[in-house]
């Protein structure tokens, strides 16, 4: 199928627009974080075992920094809409699932991370943390749109399969979701180590529960992605598992996150120990994303794109 260059151009415009909107949102979050007060006792108590939802004060009681923070949240949603539009346009322009190369894969992964963050903002009192959560996503998007950018084109014959739409989408979405608890686990350690030094961060309990619940949702999806990949491997290469570098690191990632979930439920490991394991999972996830995809040689390698 020939590529629709017009739609491909629209896709690129939407991608860059989303990147700019996300950047503006980070600036708004930064203003709120800089000028906001520390959480009230009622909010800390809510994070310590009460309701998860932080209800905004009436409009007449909102401070200027809170209004700016709400604008940041709105910009994040707008950026996600533009971001989704870029993927849809890329798919329509090529007539295939829009995650057939590293640029598109990175775009889907980052969109999954942003949507996860939006959902968490609706559930937990964490809006100001956008100043910490969005910059890693912005970095990935910038690298995807520059260093890893690929023109809209048909995929190579080996990827012309319905499994591309199934396996790669599941792995990409779950990997994007797992980026968020990695960042929040780092913030948890900072808050737990010296709460007085970081008074504007949510309570350590809120950060811990947010990391855990996100991982609980993403881990089964990641597991399903590995299983679906094994089925595709058997159909394409005649074997379910061959310890290809990508398969090996995916297995290591799975083991690390399984260890985190076990540690989170085990007395003595709950808290700081579990958070460290989650951070290791975050590091392995990033290593898999860049080194394995771009440097290591194997059947899954994206090297050369």
Coordinates of C-alpha atoms in Angstrom, one line a residue:
X1 CA 0.0 0.0 0.0
X2 CA 1.5 3.4 -0.9
X3 CA 2.1 5.9 1.8
X4 CA -0.2 8.9 2.1
X5 CA 2.4 11.7 2.5
X6 CA -0.2 14.3 3.5
X7 CA -1.4 12.2 6.5
X8 CA 2.2 11.4 7.4
X9 CA 3.0 15.1 7.5
X10 CA -0.1 15.8 9.7
X11 CA 1.2 13.0 12.0
X12 CA 4.6 14.7 12.3
X13 CA 2.9 18.1 13.0
X14 CA 0.7 16.6 15.7
X15 CA 3.7 14.8 17.3
X16 CA 5.7 18.1 17.5
X17 CA 2.6 19.9 18.8
X18 CA 2.1 17.3 21.5
X19 CA 5.8 17.7 22.5
X20 CA 5.4 21.4 22.8
X21 CA 2.1 21.2 24.8
X22 CA 3.7 18.7 27.2
X23 CA 6.7 21.0 27.7
X24 CA 4.3 23.9 28.5
X25 CA 2.5 21.6 31.0
X26 CA 5.8 20.9 32.8
X27 CA 6.4 24.6 33.1
X28 CA 3.0 25.0 34.7
X29 CA 3.6 22.1 37.1
X30 CA 7.0 23.7 38.0
X31 CA 5.3 27.0 38.9
X32 CA 2.7 25.2 41.1
X33 CA 5.4 23.1 42.8
X34 CA 7.6 26.2 43.4
X35 CA 4.9 28.4 44.9
X36 CA 2.5 25.9 46.5
X37 CA 2.3 25.3 50.2
X38 CA 3.1 22.0 51.8
X39 CA 0.1 19.5 52.0
X40 CA -2.3 20.2 54.7
X41 CA -2.6 17.7 57.6
X42 CA -6.0 16.5 56.2
X43 CA -4.4 15.7 52.9
X44 CA -1.5 13.7 54.6
X45 CA -4.1 11.8 56.6
X46 CA -6.0 11.0 53.4
X47 CA -2.8 9.5 52.0
X48 CA -2.1 7.6 55.1
X49 CA -5.1 5.4 54.9
X50 CA -8.1 7.5 54.1
X51 CA -9.6 8.4 50.7
X52 CA -7.3 8.4 47.7
X53 CA -9.1 11.2 45.9
X54 CA -8.0 14.8 46.5
X55 CA -10.9 17.1 46.1
X56 CA -10.0 20.6 44.9
X57 CA -11.2 23.5 47.0
X58 CA -14.1 25.6 45.6
X59 CA -13.0 27.9 42.8
X60 CA -13.2 30.9 45.1
X61 CA -10.7 29.3 47.5
X62 CA -8.1 28.1 44.9
X63 CA -4.8 29.8 45.1
X64 CA -3.0 31.1 42.1
X65 CA -0.5 28.2 42.1
X66 CA -3.4 25.7 42.2
X67 CA -5.1 27.3 39.3
X68 CA -1.8 27.1 37.4
X69 CA -1.5 23.4 38.3
X70 CA -5.0 22.7 37.0
X71 CA -4.0 24.4 33.8
X72 CA -1.0 22.1 33.6
X73 CA -3.3 19.1 34.0
X74 CA -5.5 20.4 31.2
X75 CA -2.5 20.9 29.0
X76 CA -1.4 17.3 29.7
X77 CA -4.8 16.0 28.5
X78 CA -4.6 18.2 25.4
X79 CA -1.1 16.9 24.7
X80 CA -2.3 13.3 25.0
X81 CA -5.1 14.0 22.5
X82 CA -2.7 15.5 20.0
X83 CA -0.3 12.6 20.7
X84 CA -3.0 10.1 20.0
X85 CA -3.9 11.9 16.8
X86 CA -0.3 11.7 15.6
X87 CA -0.4 7.9 16.0
X88 CA -3.7 7.6 14.3
X89 CA -2.5 9.7 11.4
X90 CA 0.7 7.6 11.1
X91 CA -1.4 4.5 11.0
X92 CA -3.8 5.8 8.4
X93 CA -0.9 7.1 6.2
X94 CA 0.8 3.7 6.1
X95 CA -2.2 1.4 6.3
X96 CA -0.8 -0.6 9.2
X97 CA -0.4 -0.5 13.0
X98 CA 1.6 2.6 13.8
X99 CA 4.3 0.9 15.8
X100 CA 6.4 -0.8 13.2
X101 CA 9.7 1.0 14.0
X102 CA 11.6 2.5 16.9
X103 CA 10.1 6.0 16.5
X104 CA 6.6 4.7 16.4
X105 CA 7.2 2.2 19.3
X106 CA 8.6 5.0 21.4
X107 CA 5.6 7.3 20.6
X108 CA 3.1 4.6 21.7
X109 CA 5.1 3.8 24.9
X110 CA 5.2 7.5 25.9
X111 CA 1.5 7.9 25.2
X112 CA 0.8 5.0 27.5
X113 CA 2.9 6.6 30.2
X114 CA 1.1 10.0 29.8
X115 CA -2.3 8.4 30.0
X116 CA -1.3 6.4 33.1
X117 CA -0.2 9.7 34.7
X118 CA -3.5 11.4 33.8
X119 CA -5.4 8.5 35.4
X120 CA -3.2 8.7 38.5
X121 CA -3.7 12.4 38.8
X122 CA -7.5 11.8 39.0
X123 CA -7.0 9.2 41.8
X124 CA -4.2 10.6 44.0
X125 CA -3.1 14.1 45.3
X126 CA -0.1 14.2 43.1
X127 CA -0.7 16.8 40.4
X128 CA 2.4 18.8 41.2
X129 CA 4.6 15.7 40.6
X130 CA 4.1 16.3 36.9
X131 CA 7.3 18.4 37.1
X132 CA 9.2 15.2 37.9
X133 CA 7.2 12.6 35.9
X134 CA 6.8 14.3 32.5
X135 CA 10.5 15.3 31.9
X136 CA 11.6 11.7 31.4
X137 CA 8.7 11.2 29.0
X138 CA 9.6 14.4 27.2
X139 CA 13.2 13.2 26.8
X140 CA 12.1 10.0 25.2
X141 CA 9.7 11.8 22.9
X142 CA 12.5 14.2 21.9
X143 CA 14.9 11.4 21.1
X144 CA 12.2 9.6 19.3
X145 CA 11.4 12.6 17.1
X146 CA 15.0 13.4 16.3
X147 CA 17.6 10.7 16.7
X148 CA 15.2 7.8 16.1
X149 CA 12.8 9.4 13.7
X150 CA 11.8 7.3 10.7
X151 CA 9.8 8.4 7.6
X152 CA 6.4 6.8 7.2
X153 CA 6.8 3.6 5.2
X154 CA 5.7 0.0 5.0
X155 CA 7.3 -2.4 7.5
X156 CA 9.7 -5.1 6.5
X157 CA 8.1 -8.4 5.4
X158 CA 8.9 -10.2 8.7
X159 CA 6.6 -7.7 10.5
X160 CA 3.7 -7.9 8.1
X161 CA 1.6 -9.9 10.5
X162 CA -1.5 -9.2 12.7
X163 CA 0.8 -10.1 15.6
X164 CA 2.5 -6.7 15.1
X165 CA -0.7 -5.0 16.2
X166 CA -1.2 -7.4 19.1
X167 CA 2.2 -8.3 20.6
X168 CA 4.0 -5.0 20.1
X169 CA 1.1 -2.8 21.3
X170 CA 0.7 -4.8 24.5
X171 CA 4.5 -4.8 25.3
X172 CA 4.8 -1.1 24.5
X173 CA 1.8 0.0 26.5
X174 CA 2.8 -2.1 29.6
X175 CA 6.4 -0.8 29.3
X176 CA 5.1 2.8 29.2
X177 CA 3.0 2.2 32.3
X178 CA 5.9 0.8 34.2
X179 CA 7.9 4.0 33.6
X180 CA 5.6 5.9 36.1
X181 CA 6.1 3.7 39.2
X182 CA 9.9 3.9 38.6
X183 CA 9.8 7.7 39.0
X184 CA 7.4 7.6 41.9
X185 CA 9.5 5.0 43.7
X186 CA 12.5 7.4 43.5
X187 CA 10.4 10.1 45.0
X188 CA 9.2 7.7 47.7
X189 CA 12.7 7.1 48.8
X190 CA 13.4 10.8 48.9
X191 CA 10.3 11.4 51.0
X192 CA 10.9 8.4 53.3
X193 CA 14.5 9.3 53.9
X194 CA 14.0 12.9 54.9
X195 CA 10.3 14.0 55.0
X196 CA 11.2 17.5 56.3
X197 CA 13.5 18.2 53.4
X198 CA 10.8 17.5 50.9
X199 CA 7.6 18.9 52.5
X200 CA 5.9 19.5 49.2
X201 CA 6.0 15.9 48.1
X202 CA 2.9 13.8 48.8
X203 CA 3.1 11.5 51.8
X204 CA 5.4 8.4 51.4
X205 CA 2.4 6.2 51.8
X206 CA 0.6 7.8 48.8
X207 CA 3.8 7.4 46.7
X208 CA 4.2 3.8 47.7
X209 CA 0.6 2.9 47.0
X210 CA 0.6 4.7 43.7
X211 CA 3.7 2.8 42.6
X212 CA 2.3 -0.5 43.7
X213 CA -1.1 -0.1 42.1
X214 CA 0.3 1.0 38.8
X215 CA 2.7 -2.0 38.8
X216 CA -0.1 -4.4 39.7
X217 CA -2.0 -3.2 36.6
X218 CA 1.0 -3.2 34.2
X219 CA 2.6 -6.5 35.3
X220 CA -0.2 -8.8 34.0
X221 CA -0.2 -6.8 30.7
X222 CA 3.6 -7.1 30.4
X223 CA 3.3 -10.9 31.1
X224 CA 0.6 -11.2 28.4
X225 CA 2.9 -9.4 26.0
X226 CA 5.7 -11.8 26.6
X227 CA 3.4 -14.8 26.1
X228 CA 2.0 -13.3 22.9
X229 CA 5.5 -12.7 21.7
X230 CA 6.4 -16.3 22.3
X231 CA 3.4 -17.5 20.2
X232 CA 4.5 -15.1 17.4
X233 CA 8.0 -16.4 17.6
X234 CA 6.8 -20.0 17.2
X235 CA 4.8 -19.0 14.2
X236 CA 7.6 -17.0 12.6
X237 CA 10.8 -18.8 13.7
X238 CA 9.6 -22.2 14.7
X239 CA 10.4 -21.9 18.4
X240 CA 8.7 -20.3 21.4
X241 CA 11.8 -19.1 23.1
X242 CA 15.4 -18.8 21.9
X243 CA 17.1 -16.5 24.5
X244 CA 17.5 -13.8 21.9
X245 CA 18.9 -10.6 23.7
X246 CA 15.5 -9.0 23.7
X247 CA 13.8 -12.1 25.1
X248 CA 16.5 -12.5 27.7
X249 CA 16.2 -8.9 29.0
X250 CA 12.4 -9.1 28.8
X251 CA 12.6 -12.2 31.1
X252 CA 14.9 -10.4 33.5
X253 CA 12.5 -7.4 33.6
X254 CA 9.6 -9.8 34.3
X255 CA 11.5 -11.4 37.2
X256 CA 12.4 -8.0 38.7
X257 CA 8.8 -6.8 38.7
X258 CA 7.6 -10.2 40.0
X259 CA 10.2 -9.8 42.8
X260 CA 8.9 -6.2 43.5
X261 CA 5.3 -7.4 43.8
X262 CA 6.4 -10.2 46.1
X263 CA 8.5 -7.9 48.2
X264 CA 5.7 -5.3 48.5
X265 CA 3.6 -8.0 50.1
X266 CA 6.3 -9.4 52.4
X267 CA 7.0 -8.0 55.9
X268 CA 10.5 -6.7 56.1
X269 CA 10.7 -5.8 52.4
X270 CA 7.6 -3.6 52.2
X271 CA 8.6 0.0 51.8
X272 CA 12.2 1.0 51.0
X273 CA 13.3 -2.5 50.0
X274 CA 10.5 -2.9 47.5
X275 CA 11.0 0.6 46.2
X276 CA 14.7 -0.2 45.4
X277 CA 13.6 -3.3 43.5
X278 CA 11.1 -1.2 41.5
X279 CA 13.8 1.3 40.6
X280 CA 16.0 -1.6 39.4
X281 CA 13.0 -2.7 37.2
X282 CA 12.8 0.9 35.8
X283 CA 16.5 0.8 35.0
X284 CA 16.2 -2.6 33.2
X285 CA 13.2 -1.3 31.3
X286 CA 15.2 1.7 30.0
X287 CA 18.2 -0.5 29.3
X288 CA 15.9 -2.8 27.2
X289 CA 14.5 0.2 25.4
X290 CA 17.8 1.6 24.3
X291 CA 20.7 -0.8 24.4
X292 CA 18.9 -4.0 23.4
X293 CA 16.8 -2.3 20.7
X294 CA 19.5 -0.1 19.2
X295 CA 22.9 -1.8 20.0
X296 CA 22.5 -5.5 20.6
X297 CA 22.3 -7.8 17.6
X298 CA 19.4 -10.2 17.5
X299 CA 16.1 -11.1 15.8
X300 CA 14.4 -8.3 17.7
X301 CA 17.0 -5.6 17.1
X302 CA 15.9 -2.2 15.8
X303 CA 19.6 -1.3 15.2
X304 CA 20.1 0.7 12.0
X305 CA 16.7 2.5 12.0

